Amino acid sequence: MTADSERVRRSRGHRSLARRVPVARLRVAHGRDLLTALVLLAPAVLLLVPLKWVPLAKGFALSFAETAGSASSFVGWANYERMLRDPASAVALGNGLKAILLLPVFVFLPLVVAFALFRGARGWRALRLVYFLPTVMPAVMLGLMFSMLLGPSGPLVAGFRAIGLDQLAVPVLGRTATAFPTMMVIVAWAWMGTGVIIYLASMATASRDTFDVATIDGAGYWTTLRHVVIPTFTPTIAYFAVTTGAGLLLWMYPLIFSLTGGGPGYATYMPEWHIYQAFTMNQNKGYASALGMTLFAFLAVFMIIQLRVLWSRSMGDER
Amino acid sequence: MSVRGRGGWSKSPGFVPTALLWLIALLSIALLAFTLNSALRDATDFNRDIFGLAVPPDLQNFADAWRIGNMPWSFVNSVAYTSASVVLLLAIAFLAGFALSTIRFPGRMLMFLLIVGSILVPFQVIMAPFFLTLRDLGLLNNPVGLVLANVAFGLPFTTFVIAAYLRGIPREIYEAAVVDGAATRHLVWRIAAPLAVPILAVVGILNAIWMWNELLLPILLLSDKEQLPMVVALSLAQGIGLEGDPTQASAVAILGMVPMLIVFIVGHRYVVQGISLGHGK
């Protein structure tokens, strides 16, 4: 630490010199800098080209092929046509869309919680930790916990039975009608902490004036939330919505694995789970690739928005 | 950036929001407490009275979970895979992040798209061809394959975070060093690296948590039981919890959460800072 402050101090000492002497500035691209840049970028590129970009191209090609052992033959759109007939695909896609339609819940529930914590609800210090905790837990273990809690010999069923509500005493994850909605409630719970953390970080950096007007007006919690918080933090909310949307299509595998295994039937299939099943259970690389390419097309919508934000925050607007 | 409960603003949120806040939190605690209590009970005792207390606590379920989860070896595997992946990831992402954020060179946009843009290609999209690629390289059932996969899929986000951070270093610092006769490569080690330590710690811990918790990649890439990391070994041993013994499932779930609970208690500041990197200011 002392070494770096020494370095910084030394370089600051040269500032006046830097102003007087015309320096070959870093932003001027000359041959040596290009070479240095390429050397620094080489490890990342050498890893990502063979492990991500080439497989993407290979996946595109495979999606038009049928494979048997190591041989593969061109089958045109057959894999995509099969997708349209496959009932599991329809459920996976439908569930994916339902999850996306639920985005407002996933995005605004943490906002309500975060703003209440921010306004200093009684006991907020301890409450905050309770909300943060699930964010670090392995999702598969949270799923295992809920499969026990909601299972046929778990406390939910036993509790309803004990108070005489036998018609409600059902293993909700084991019924076609309730399995997927239940899973979405669990996702909302497990994902909430991430949103709370992101919103609190944003609120902490906002200027105090933002909220002062509302305080003077004597506006209550919900009014302030609607007329001050939501408009002020729209960029954060939008960004979180985009991340969550992509996450709903990409990070559901561990929860499905321990909650339902995709069942009952195909009731809790999601795109990612379906690809995994097509690839491992049926050993069908062509079909799994066609499903992957389709997911890619849906994800691109979210990811391109995200990428634009990433560009402007790390590379854009020159200083 | 600090994440605080209240930004020096003391107007309480009122009854309904406070009640909602407490309701969700108490429910979460109750669920965890029930699970811990059940884990410490015998199955027959549990089935007789599901809400009974674990007095005296019975550690048999944990002993079984320990054995079927191949502990402590699966824990050692997790530590080895996670630390190797994080170190390699940080080194590669730091170099790339420096080049992208600090050096002006032709083709910068292309390199950004090639590295950070590969966020468009998550593992789920290329599951089959990625698997075949690792097989052709002889990296299936090989921890090296898992480490490389962890690094490749962690790179876009990590490189972005580091680049965004390095962009904040005042250019004058580099220019002064250039006057001193430093070559660009010296700027990497003597100036950028020491200044980047805080962000490397935050993004390193965040990645470590993700890699530790990862299920799909190791399930697909490793098949030798001895090689499985802890979370995977425990998950596979239990199978799908629906048909299992609830007390045993509880013990597996609790055991699987303990390492992250410890990480959270020890380093929650870093964890919270890491997660808040996702906010779009």
Tab-separated table of C-alpha atoms in Angstrom, chain A residues 2-317:
chain	number	residue	atom	x	y	z
A	2	THR	CA	2.735	2.470	0.878
A	3	ALA	CA	4.454	1.469	-2.335
A	4	ASP	CA	1.485	2.487	-4.471
A	5	SER	CA	0.856	5.766	-2.715
A	6	GLU	CA	4.547	6.467	-3.248
A	7	ARG	CA	4.100	5.730	-6.932
A	8	VAL	CA	1.023	7.907	-7.207
A	9	ARG	CA	2.744	10.745	-5.359
A	10	ARG	CA	5.747	10.495	-7.622
A	11	SER	CA	3.654	10.543	-10.738
A	12	ARG	CA	1.653	13.516	-9.441
A	13	GLY	CA	4.950	15.318	-8.981
A	14	HIS	CA	5.483	14.995	-12.702
A	15	ARG	CA	2.193	16.541	-13.666
A	16	SER	CA	3.634	19.949	-14.408
A	17	LEU	CA	6.336	18.358	-16.493
A	18	ALA	CA	3.739	16.338	-18.380
A	19	ARG	CA	1.988	19.543	-19.311
A	20	ARG	CA	5.083	21.195	-20.678
A	21	VAL	CA	6.608	18.338	-22.600
A	22	PRO	CA	4.613	17.107	-25.609
A	23	VAL	CA	4.111	13.477	-24.685
A	24	ALA	CA	3.329	10.591	-26.950
A	25	ARG	CA	-0.151	10.210	-25.418
A	26	LEU	CA	-1.574	6.787	-24.894
A	27	ARG	CA	-4.609	7.575	-26.941
A	28	VAL	CA	-2.430	8.061	-30.012
A	29	ALA	CA	-2.320	4.632	-31.530
A	30	HIS	CA	1.121	3.774	-32.634
A	31	GLY	CA	2.538	0.410	-33.532
A	32	ARG	CA	3.951	-0.430	-30.118
A	33	ASP	CA	0.673	0.234	-28.291
A	34	LEU	CA	-1.267	-1.909	-30.698
A	35	LEU	CA	1.191	-4.713	-30.085
A	36	THR	CA	0.971	-4.290	-26.308
A	37	ALA	CA	-2.832	-4.279	-26.477
A	38	LEU	CA	-2.874	-7.461	-28.513
A	39	VAL	CA	-0.502	-9.202	-26.113
A	40	LEU	CA	-2.707	-8.215	-23.155
A	41	LEU	CA	-5.878	-9.316	-24.930
A	42	ALA	CA	-4.409	-12.576	-26.240
A	43	PRO	CA	-5.239	-14.860	-23.271
A	44	ALA	CA	-8.883	-13.770	-23.226
A	45	VAL	CA	-9.268	-14.071	-26.977
A	46	LEU	CA	-7.465	-17.422	-27.155
A	47	LEU	CA	-9.879	-18.780	-24.549
A	48	LEU	CA	-13.107	-17.262	-25.833
A	49	VAL	CA	-12.735	-17.946	-29.538
A	50	PRO	CA	-12.349	-21.736	-29.253
A	51	LEU	CA	-14.632	-22.127	-26.219
A	52	LYS	CA	-17.500	-19.767	-27.115
A	53	TRP	CA	-17.453	-18.311	-30.618
A	54	VAL	CA	-16.435	-21.455	-32.504
A	55	PRO	CA	-18.969	-23.575	-30.551
A	56	LEU	CA	-21.624	-20.966	-31.401
A	57	ALA	CA	-20.873	-21.438	-35.099
A	58	LYS	CA	-20.728	-25.208	-34.605
A	59	GLY	CA	-24.053	-25.117	-32.781
A	60	PHE	CA	-25.603	-23.190	-35.643
A	61	ALA	CA	-24.378	-25.845	-38.095
A	62	LEU	CA	-25.438	-28.712	-35.801
A	63	SER	CA	-28.950	-27.290	-35.535
A	64	PHE	CA	-29.448	-28.223	-39.205
A	65	ALA	CA	-27.974	-31.691	-38.764
A	66	GLU	CA	-28.895	-35.053	-37.426
A	67	THR	CA	-26.145	-36.887	-35.581
A	68	ALA	CA	-25.653	-40.586	-35.120
A	69	GLY	CA	-22.466	-41.419	-33.265
A	70	SER	CA	-19.786	-39.284	-34.857
A	71	ALA	CA	-21.518	-39.074	-38.258
A	72	SER	CA	-23.850	-36.210	-39.028
A	73	SER	CA	-26.026	-35.428	-42.003
A	74	PHE	CA	-27.737	-32.240	-43.158
A	75	VAL	CA	-31.469	-32.298	-42.455
A	76	GLY	CA	-32.488	-28.720	-43.211
A	77	TRP	CA	-35.107	-27.270	-40.861
A	78	ALA	CA	-36.128	-30.685	-39.503
A	79	ASN	CA	-34.865	-29.961	-35.973
A	80	TYR	CA	-36.748	-26.668	-35.873
A	81	GLU	CA	-39.899	-28.298	-37.223
A	82	ARG	CA	-39.610	-30.957	-34.581
A	83	MET	CA	-39.432	-28.207	-31.982
A	84	LEU	CA	-42.826	-26.913	-33.108
A	85	ARG	CA	-44.376	-30.352	-32.618
A	86	ASP	CA	-42.612	-31.201	-29.344
A	87	PRO	CA	-45.008	-30.693	-26.395
A	88	ALA	CA	-42.040	-30.169	-24.025
A	89	SER	CA	-40.837	-27.266	-26.188
A	90	ALA	CA	-44.249	-25.651	-26.100
A	91	VAL	CA	-44.335	-25.877	-22.293
A	92	ALA	CA	-40.733	-24.667	-21.912
A	93	LEU	CA	-41.371	-21.694	-24.178
A	94	GLY	CA	-44.735	-20.949	-22.559
A	95	ASN	CA	-43.200	-21.065	-19.084
A	96	GLY	CA	-40.361	-18.836	-20.241
A	97	LEU	CA	-42.852	-16.271	-21.519
A	98	LYS	CA	-44.974	-16.510	-18.361
A	99	ALA	CA	-41.865	-15.881	-16.294
A	100	ILE	CA	-41.035	-12.828	-18.418
A	101	LEU	CA	-44.604	-11.531	-17.976
A	102	LEU	CA	-44.055	-11.789	-14.226
A	103	LEU	CA	-41.046	-9.458	-14.480
A	104	PRO	CA	-42.914	-6.565	-12.804
A	105	VAL	CA	-43.305	-8.704	-9.668
A	106	PHE	CA	-39.647	-9.765	-9.640
A	107	VAL	CA	-38.542	-6.174	-10.196
A	108	PHE	CA	-40.915	-4.174	-7.982
A	109	LEU	CA	-41.117	-6.443	-4.936
A	110	PRO	CA	-37.440	-5.818	-4.094
A	111	LEU	CA	-37.985	-2.105	-4.741
A	112	VAL	CA	-40.766	-1.972	-2.139
A	113	VAL	CA	-38.528	-3.798	0.334
A	114	ALA	CA	-35.418	-1.752	-0.463
A	115	PHE	CA	-37.213	1.586	-0.094
A	116	ALA	CA	-38.732	0.521	3.237
A	117	LEU	CA	-35.243	-0.477	4.452
A	118	PHE	CA	-33.832	2.767	3.099
A	119	ARG	CA	-36.391	4.815	4.999
A	120	GLY	CA	-35.223	3.107	8.153
A	121	ALA	CA	-38.032	0.732	9.027
A	122	ARG	CA	-37.771	-0.483	12.620
A	123	GLY	CA	-35.012	-3.068	12.831
A	124	TRP	CA	-33.653	-2.399	9.352
A	125	ARG	CA	-30.096	-3.368	10.219
A	126	ALA	CA	-31.037	-6.931	11.152
A	127	LEU	CA	-33.723	-7.206	8.465
A	128	ARG	CA	-31.211	-6.262	5.783
A	129	LEU	CA	-29.072	-9.306	6.587
A	130	VAL	CA	-32.092	-11.613	6.389
A	131	TYR	CA	-32.861	-10.261	2.917
A	132	PHE	CA	-29.247	-10.451	1.740
A	133	LEU	CA	-28.598	-14.006	2.919
A	134	PRO	CA	-30.367	-16.056	0.176
A	135	THR	CA	-28.375	-14.230	-2.520
A	136	VAL	CA	-25.214	-16.188	-1.684
A	137	MET	CA	-26.814	-19.592	-1.098
A	138	PRO	CA	-26.543	-22.376	-3.686
A	139	ALA	CA	-29.899	-22.281	-5.521
A	140	VAL	CA	-30.015	-26.068	-5.654
A	141	MET	CA	-29.895	-26.195	-1.837
A	142	LEU	CA	-32.630	-23.556	-1.476
A	143	GLY	CA	-34.670	-25.674	-3.893
A	144	LEU	CA	-34.025	-28.783	-1.832
A	145	MET	CA	-35.199	-26.937	1.274
A	146	PHE	CA	-38.453	-25.883	-0.414
A	147	SER	CA	-39.056	-29.327	-1.885
A	148	MET	CA	-38.950	-30.621	1.678
A	149	LEU	CA	-41.130	-27.795	3.082
A	150	LEU	CA	-43.785	-28.113	0.366
A	151	GLY	CA	-43.507	-31.870	-0.185
A	152	PRO	CA	-46.105	-34.521	0.723
A	153	SER	CA	-44.611	-35.091	4.180
A	154	GLY	CA	-43.647	-31.474	4.772
A	155	PRO	CA	-45.032	-28.849	7.124
A	156	LEU	CA	-47.316	-27.090	4.599
A	157	VAL	CA	-49.386	-30.206	3.986
A	158	ALA	CA	-49.287	-31.206	7.660
A	159	GLY	CA	-50.224	-27.679	8.737
A	160	PHE	CA	-53.299	-27.451	6.513
A	161	ARG	CA	-54.370	-30.922	7.569
A	162	ALA	CA	-53.982	-30.039	11.231
A	163	ILE	CA	-56.344	-27.075	10.932
A	164	GLY	CA	-58.879	-29.120	8.970
A	165	LEU	CA	-58.352	-27.560	5.529
A	166	ASP	CA	-57.826	-30.908	3.832
A	167	GLN	CA	-58.597	-29.565	0.350
A	168	LEU	CA	-55.561	-27.262	0.657
A	169	ALA	CA	-53.323	-29.976	2.091
A	170	VAL	CA	-51.761	-30.934	-1.243
A	171	PRO	CA	-48.114	-31.178	-2.302
A	172	VAL	CA	-48.239	-28.056	-4.507
A	173	LEU	CA	-45.049	-28.940	-6.400
A	174	GLY	CA	-46.482	-32.303	-7.382
A	175	ARG	CA	-49.617	-30.936	-9.096
A	176	THR	CA	-49.588	-29.786	-12.713
A	177	ALA	CA	-51.710	-26.712	-12.042
A	178	THR	CA	-49.743	-25.409	-9.054
A	179	ALA	CA	-46.146	-26.566	-9.672
A	180	PHE	CA	-45.046	-23.739	-11.955
A	181	PRO	CA	-46.728	-20.882	-10.043
A	182	THR	CA	-45.193	-22.232	-6.821
A	183	MET	CA	-41.786	-22.301	-8.449
A	184	MET	CA	-42.222	-18.652	-9.495
A	185	VAL	CA	-43.032	-17.666	-5.897
A	186	ILE	CA	-39.819	-19.379	-4.785
A	187	VAL	CA	-37.871	-17.551	-7.514
A	188	ALA	CA	-39.339	-14.231	-6.378
A	189	TRP	CA	-38.214	-15.021	-2.829
A	190	ALA	CA	-34.731	-16.271	-3.758
A	191	TRP	CA	-34.038	-13.426	-6.210
A	192	MET	CA	-35.399	-10.637	-3.995
A	193	GLY	CA	-32.157	-10.027	-2.079
A	194	THR	CA	-30.208	-9.306	-5.253
A	195	GLY	CA	-32.700	-6.595	-6.204
A	196	VAL	CA	-32.695	-5.164	-2.680
A	197	ILE	CA	-28.889	-4.876	-2.733
A	198	ILE	CA	-28.847	-3.230	-6.174
A	199	TYR	CA	-31.597	-0.745	-5.295
A	200	LEU	CA	-30.073	0.135	-1.922
A	201	ALA	CA	-26.712	0.793	-3.589
A	202	SER	CA	-28.430	3.114	-6.040
A	203	MET	CA	-30.412	4.926	-3.350
A	204	ALA	CA	-27.293	5.401	-1.247
A	205	THR	CA	-25.602	7.286	-4.089
A	206	ALA	CA	-28.632	9.496	-4.817
A	207	SER	CA	-28.494	13.042	-3.488
A	208	ARG	CA	-30.547	13.742	-0.404
A	209	ASP	CA	-32.497	16.493	-2.214
A	210	THR	CA	-34.124	13.760	-4.269
A	211	PHE	CA	-36.240	12.764	-1.305
A	212	ASP	CA	-36.404	16.075	0.565
A	213	VAL	CA	-39.236	17.579	-1.469
A	214	ALA	CA	-41.428	14.617	-0.697
A	215	THR	CA	-40.607	14.817	3.004
A	216	ILE	CA	-41.555	18.492	3.144
A	217	ASP	CA	-44.813	17.733	1.376
A	218	GLY	CA	-45.488	15.094	4.004
A	219	ALA	CA	-45.984	12.455	1.338
A	220	GLY	CA	-46.373	8.905	2.632
A	221	TYR	CA	-44.388	5.812	1.699
A	222	TRP	CA	-46.439	4.678	-1.299
A	223	THR	CA	-46.807	8.195	-2.761
A	224	THR	CA	-43.061	8.797	-2.525
A	225	LEU	CA	-42.379	5.383	-4.007
A	226	ARG	CA	-44.610	6.103	-6.978
A	227	HIS	CA	-43.819	9.735	-7.672
A	228	VAL	CA	-40.189	10.039	-6.562
A	229	VAL	CA	-38.461	6.652	-6.302
A	230	ILE	CA	-39.730	4.996	-9.480
A	231	PRO	CA	-39.033	8.001	-11.770
A	232	THR	CA	-35.636	8.708	-10.160
A	233	PHE	CA	-34.372	5.149	-10.336
A	234	THR	CA	-35.852	4.154	-13.681
A	235	PRO	CA	-32.403	3.358	-15.181
A	236	THR	CA	-31.548	1.045	-12.272
A	237	ILE	CA	-34.972	-0.590	-12.404
A	238	ALA	CA	-34.725	-1.079	-16.168
A	239	TYR	CA	-31.241	-2.543	-15.916
A	240	PHE	CA	-32.311	-4.905	-13.149
A	241	ALA	CA	-35.330	-5.928	-15.242
A	242	VAL	CA	-33.075	-6.786	-18.172
A	243	THR	CA	-30.701	-8.842	-15.995
A	244	THR	CA	-33.649	-10.593	-14.371
A	245	GLY	CA	-35.248	-11.358	-17.738
A	246	ALA	CA	-32.079	-12.998	-18.981
A	247	GLY	CA	-31.650	-14.763	-15.638
A	248	LEU	CA	-35.133	-16.299	-15.832
A	249	LEU	CA	-34.125	-17.979	-19.078
A	250	LEU	CA	-30.632	-18.965	-17.910
A	251	TRP	CA	-30.367	-19.607	-14.190
A	252	MET	CA	-33.328	-21.843	-13.461
A	253	TYR	CA	-31.600	-25.207	-13.823
A	254	PRO	CA	-30.525	-25.681	-10.172
A	255	LEU	CA	-33.969	-24.783	-8.795
A	256	ILE	CA	-35.808	-27.043	-11.238
A	257	PHE	CA	-33.287	-29.792	-10.485
A	258	SER	CA	-34.097	-29.906	-6.787
A	259	LEU	CA	-37.732	-28.693	-6.781
A	260	THR	CA	-39.482	-30.754	-9.447
A	261	GLY	CA	-37.052	-32.324	-11.899
A	262	GLY	CA	-39.121	-30.640	-14.614
A	263	GLY	CA	-42.323	-32.393	-13.577
A	264	PRO	CA	-45.012	-33.288	-13.091
A	265	GLY	CA	-44.976	-34.209	-16.767
A	266	TYR	CA	-43.397	-31.203	-18.441
A	267	ALA	CA	-45.169	-28.721	-16.142
A	268	THR	CA	-42.029	-26.963	-14.851
A	269	TYR	CA	-39.865	-27.188	-17.979
A	270	MET	CA	-37.963	-24.004	-18.756
A	271	PRO	CA	-35.817	-23.459	-21.910
A	272	GLU	CA	-32.515	-24.239	-20.194
A	273	TRP	CA	-33.861	-27.423	-18.593
A	274	HIS	CA	-35.321	-28.563	-21.883
A	275	ILE	CA	-31.998	-28.164	-23.700
A	276	TYR	CA	-30.260	-30.147	-20.997
A	277	GLN	CA	-32.830	-32.933	-21.242
A	278	ALA	CA	-32.684	-33.033	-25.048
A	279	PHE	CA	-28.909	-33.229	-24.920
A	280	THR	CA	-28.311	-35.677	-22.064
A	281	MET	CA	-31.370	-37.932	-21.977
A	282	ASN	CA	-31.979	-38.230	-25.687
A	283	GLN	CA	-28.350	-37.711	-26.776
A	284	ASN	CA	-29.676	-35.546	-29.582
A	285	LYS	CA	-27.034	-32.956	-30.398
A	286	GLY	CA	-28.790	-31.545	-33.447
A	287	TYR	CA	-32.074	-31.005	-31.632
A	288	ALA	CA	-30.360	-29.631	-28.521
A	289	SER	CA	-28.483	-27.180	-30.771
A	290	ALA	CA	-31.678	-26.056	-32.501
A	291	LEU	CA	-33.183	-25.382	-29.066
A	292	GLY	CA	-29.994	-23.544	-28.085
A	293	MET	CA	-30.119	-21.343	-31.187
A	294	THR	CA	-33.751	-20.498	-30.463
A	295	LEU	CA	-32.881	-19.537	-26.887
A	296	PHE	CA	-30.019	-17.459	-28.301
A	297	ALA	CA	-32.475	-15.497	-30.449
A	298	PHE	CA	-34.720	-14.733	-27.447
A	299	LEU	CA	-31.804	-13.863	-25.197
A	300	ALA	CA	-30.247	-11.569	-27.774
A	301	VAL	CA	-33.138	-9.157	-27.191
A	302	PHE	CA	-32.168	-8.775	-23.522
A	303	MET	CA	-28.449	-9.130	-23.951
A	304	ILE	CA	-28.031	-6.508	-26.656
A	305	ILE	CA	-29.693	-3.927	-24.402
A	306	GLN	CA	-27.389	-5.049	-21.608
A	307	LEU	CA	-24.347	-4.890	-23.874
A	308	ARG	CA	-25.103	-1.282	-24.809
A	309	VAL	CA	-25.141	-0.365	-21.124
A	310	LEU	CA	-21.878	-2.249	-20.577
A	311	TRP	CA	-20.267	-0.448	-23.509
A	312	SER	CA	-21.237	3.013	-22.323
A	313	ARG	CA	-20.053	2.294	-18.781
A	314	SER	CA	-16.682	0.765	-19.596
A	315	MET	CA	-15.658	2.074	-23.000
A	316	GLY	CA	-17.970	4.817	-24.200
A	317	ASP	CA	-17.740	8.614	-23.848
